[in-house]
């Protein structure tokens, strides 16, 4: 996994509290989940890390030009991290606590998932 600038990043660097989201520019539900995560970060202070599995950087860079984001974007073009995390559907997100333990996993995204995800994020900060 790497940054858009090419710097390597490992899974151990993703200690939380953090919401880690595996996504792609061509993923329709991702187009709804990422703006929600942007708002969630603003409301709760959760660190959001979005890991794109797009094969090329160009679509990701284009997406970033079209969408205002304050969260970190990483690249997993070969799907190595996606495989390590057992991703089966797009998007898949993980809530990671301060010890690096995955506390929750969400596969797919629907607007009606938003309240539950926000409650889990707030619980993560409360030590739950």
Tab-separated table of C-alpha atoms in Angstrom:
chain	number	residue	atom	x	y	z
A	1	UNK	CA	0.000	0.000	0.000
A	2	UNK	CA	1.259	3.492	-0.730
A	3	UNK	CA	0.367	7.155	-0.798
A	4	UNK	CA	-0.407	8.882	-4.093
A	5	UNK	CA	3.129	10.248	-3.913
A	6	UNK	CA	4.477	6.683	-3.781
A	7	UNK	CA	5.529	6.481	-0.114
A	8	UNK	CA	4.957	3.016	1.374
A	9	UNK	CA	2.413	2.588	4.178
A	10	UNK	CA	1.818	-0.588	6.178
A	11	UNK	CA	-1.306	-1.844	7.903
A	12	UNK	CA	0.383	-1.264	11.267
A	13	UNK	CA	0.483	2.466	10.434
A	14	UNK	CA	-3.327	2.544	10.531
A	15	UNK	CA	-3.752	2.558	14.302
A	16	UNK	CA	-6.828	4.364	15.421
A	17	UNK	CA	-9.118	5.450	16.383
A	18	UNK	CA	-9.673	5.359	12.647
A	19	UNK	CA	-12.219	4.440	10.027
A	20	UNK	CA	-10.474	2.640	7.158
A	21	UNK	CA	-12.478	2.341	3.952
A	22	UNK	CA	-11.640	0.200	0.914
A	23	UNK	CA	-13.137	1.844	-2.168
A	24	UNK	CA	-12.792	2.458	-5.905
A	25	UNK	CA	-13.721	5.323	-8.198
A	26	UNK	CA	-16.076	3.077	-10.202
A	27	UNK	CA	-17.986	1.899	-7.094
A	28	UNK	CA	-21.493	3.434	-6.942
A	29	UNK	CA	-22.025	2.957	-3.159
A	30	UNK	CA	-18.558	4.464	-2.556
A	31	UNK	CA	-19.783	7.694	-4.141
A	32	UNK	CA	-22.250	7.922	-1.222
A	33	UNK	CA	-20.092	6.531	1.584
A	34	UNK	CA	-17.059	8.780	1.147
A	35	UNK	CA	-18.995	12.074	1.515
A	36	UNK	CA	-20.667	10.619	4.619
A	37	UNK	CA	-17.261	9.696	6.073
A	38	UNK	CA	-16.057	13.246	5.354
A	39	UNK	CA	-19.016	14.624	7.343
A	40	UNK	CA	-18.532	12.017	10.071
A	41	UNK	CA	-14.889	13.029	10.484
A	42	UNK	CA	-15.931	16.675	10.838
A	43	UNK	CA	-18.585	15.811	13.464
A	44	UNK	CA	-16.620	13.292	15.525
A	45	UNK	CA	-12.923	13.823	14.848
A	46	UNK	CA	-12.462	10.247	13.615
A	47	UNK	CA	-9.438	9.782	11.370
A	48	UNK	CA	-10.606	8.502	7.981
A	49	UNK	CA	-8.240	6.605	5.698
A	50	UNK	CA	-9.617	5.712	2.264
A	51	UNK	CA	-7.716	2.964	0.438
A	52	UNK	CA	-8.408	2.889	-3.293
A	53	UNK	CA	-8.109	-0.401	-5.140
A	54	UNK	CA	-8.223	1.285	-8.552
A	55	UNK	CA	-5.561	-0.186	-10.849
A	56	UNK	CA	-4.244	3.249	-11.873
A	57	UNK	CA	-3.617	6.535	-10.074
A	58	UNK	CA	-5.249	8.701	-12.772
A	59	UNK	CA	-8.904	7.985	-11.855
A	60	UNK	CA	-8.120	8.525	-8.169
A	61	UNK	CA	-6.418	11.855	-8.861
A	62	UNK	CA	-9.384	12.911	-11.040
A	63	UNK	CA	-11.817	11.909	-8.274
A	64	UNK	CA	-9.850	13.994	-5.764
A	65	UNK	CA	-10.064	17.040	-8.034
A	66	UNK	CA	-13.857	16.669	-8.154
A	67	UNK	CA	-14.454	15.990	-4.437
A	68	UNK	CA	-13.338	17.976	-1.417
A	69	UNK	CA	-11.751	15.583	1.056
A	70	UNK	CA	-9.688	16.122	4.157
A	71	UNK	CA	-8.955	12.465	4.807
A	72	UNK	CA	-5.927	10.450	3.785
A	73	UNK	CA	-6.086	8.615	0.452
A	74	UNK	CA	-3.911	5.530	0.026
A	75	UNK	CA	-3.505	3.167	-2.930
A	76	UNK	CA	-3.703	-0.628	-3.039
A	77	UNK	CA	-3.614	-1.132	-6.833
A	78	UNK	CA	-2.780	-4.832	-6.612
A	79	UNK	CA	-5.431	-5.553	-3.980
A	80	UNK	CA	-2.913	-6.943	-1.478
A	81	UNK	CA	-4.363	-5.128	1.533
A	82	UNK	CA	-7.910	-5.794	0.356
A	83	UNK	CA	-7.081	-9.503	0.291
A	84	UNK	CA	-5.357	-9.395	3.692
A	85	UNK	CA	-8.439	-7.747	5.191
A	86	UNK	CA	-10.789	-10.215	3.523
A	87	UNK	CA	-12.702	-7.685	1.431
A	88	UNK	CA	-15.630	-9.352	-0.346
A	89	UNK	CA	-17.780	-6.402	-1.405
A	90	UNK	CA	-17.203	-2.773	-2.239
A	91	UNK	CA	-16.975	-0.668	-0.180
A	92	UNK	CA	-15.789	-2.353	2.994
A	93	UNK	CA	-14.952	-0.248	6.032
A	94	UNK	CA	-13.312	-1.036	9.353
A	95	UNK	CA	-13.293	0.785	12.674
A	96	UNK	CA	-9.888	0.405	14.286
A	97	UNK	CA	-9.190	1.249	17.928
A	98	UNK	CA	-6.053	2.836	19.383
A	99	UNK	CA	-4.410	-0.585	19.786
A	100	UNK	CA	-4.922	-1.411	16.114
A	101	UNK	CA	-7.757	-3.862	16.808
A	102	UNK	CA	-10.634	-3.993	14.310
A	103	UNK	CA	-13.739	-3.217	16.375
A	104	UNK	CA	-16.333	-3.213	13.578
A	105	UNK	CA	-16.606	-4.101	9.900
A	106	UNK	CA	-19.177	-2.878	7.379
A	107	UNK	CA	-19.640	-4.431	3.950
A	108	UNK	CA	-21.392	-2.294	1.384
A	109	UNK	CA	-23.024	1.019	2.183
A	110	UNK	CA	-26.623	2.176	2.381
A	111	UNK	CA	-27.840	5.537	3.617
A	112	UNK	CA	-29.718	3.774	6.411
A	113	UNK	CA	-26.359	2.465	7.748
A	114	UNK	CA	-25.246	5.979	8.704
A	115	UNK	CA	-26.745	6.171	12.252
A	116	UNK	CA	-25.270	2.805	13.269
A	117	UNK	CA	-21.835	3.688	11.886
A	118	UNK	CA	-21.847	7.025	13.691
A	119	UNK	CA	-22.876	5.340	16.954
A	120	UNK	CA	-20.007	2.857	16.597
A	121	UNK	CA	-17.541	5.680	15.958
A	122	UNK	CA	-18.740	7.551	19.034
A	123	UNK	CA	-18.488	4.322	21.037
A	124	UNK	CA	-14.914	3.883	19.865
A	125	UNK	CA	-14.014	7.288	21.315
A	126	UNK	CA	-15.844	6.440	24.529
A	127	UNK	CA	-13.690	3.343	24.905
A	128	UNK	CA	-16.510	0.983	24.027
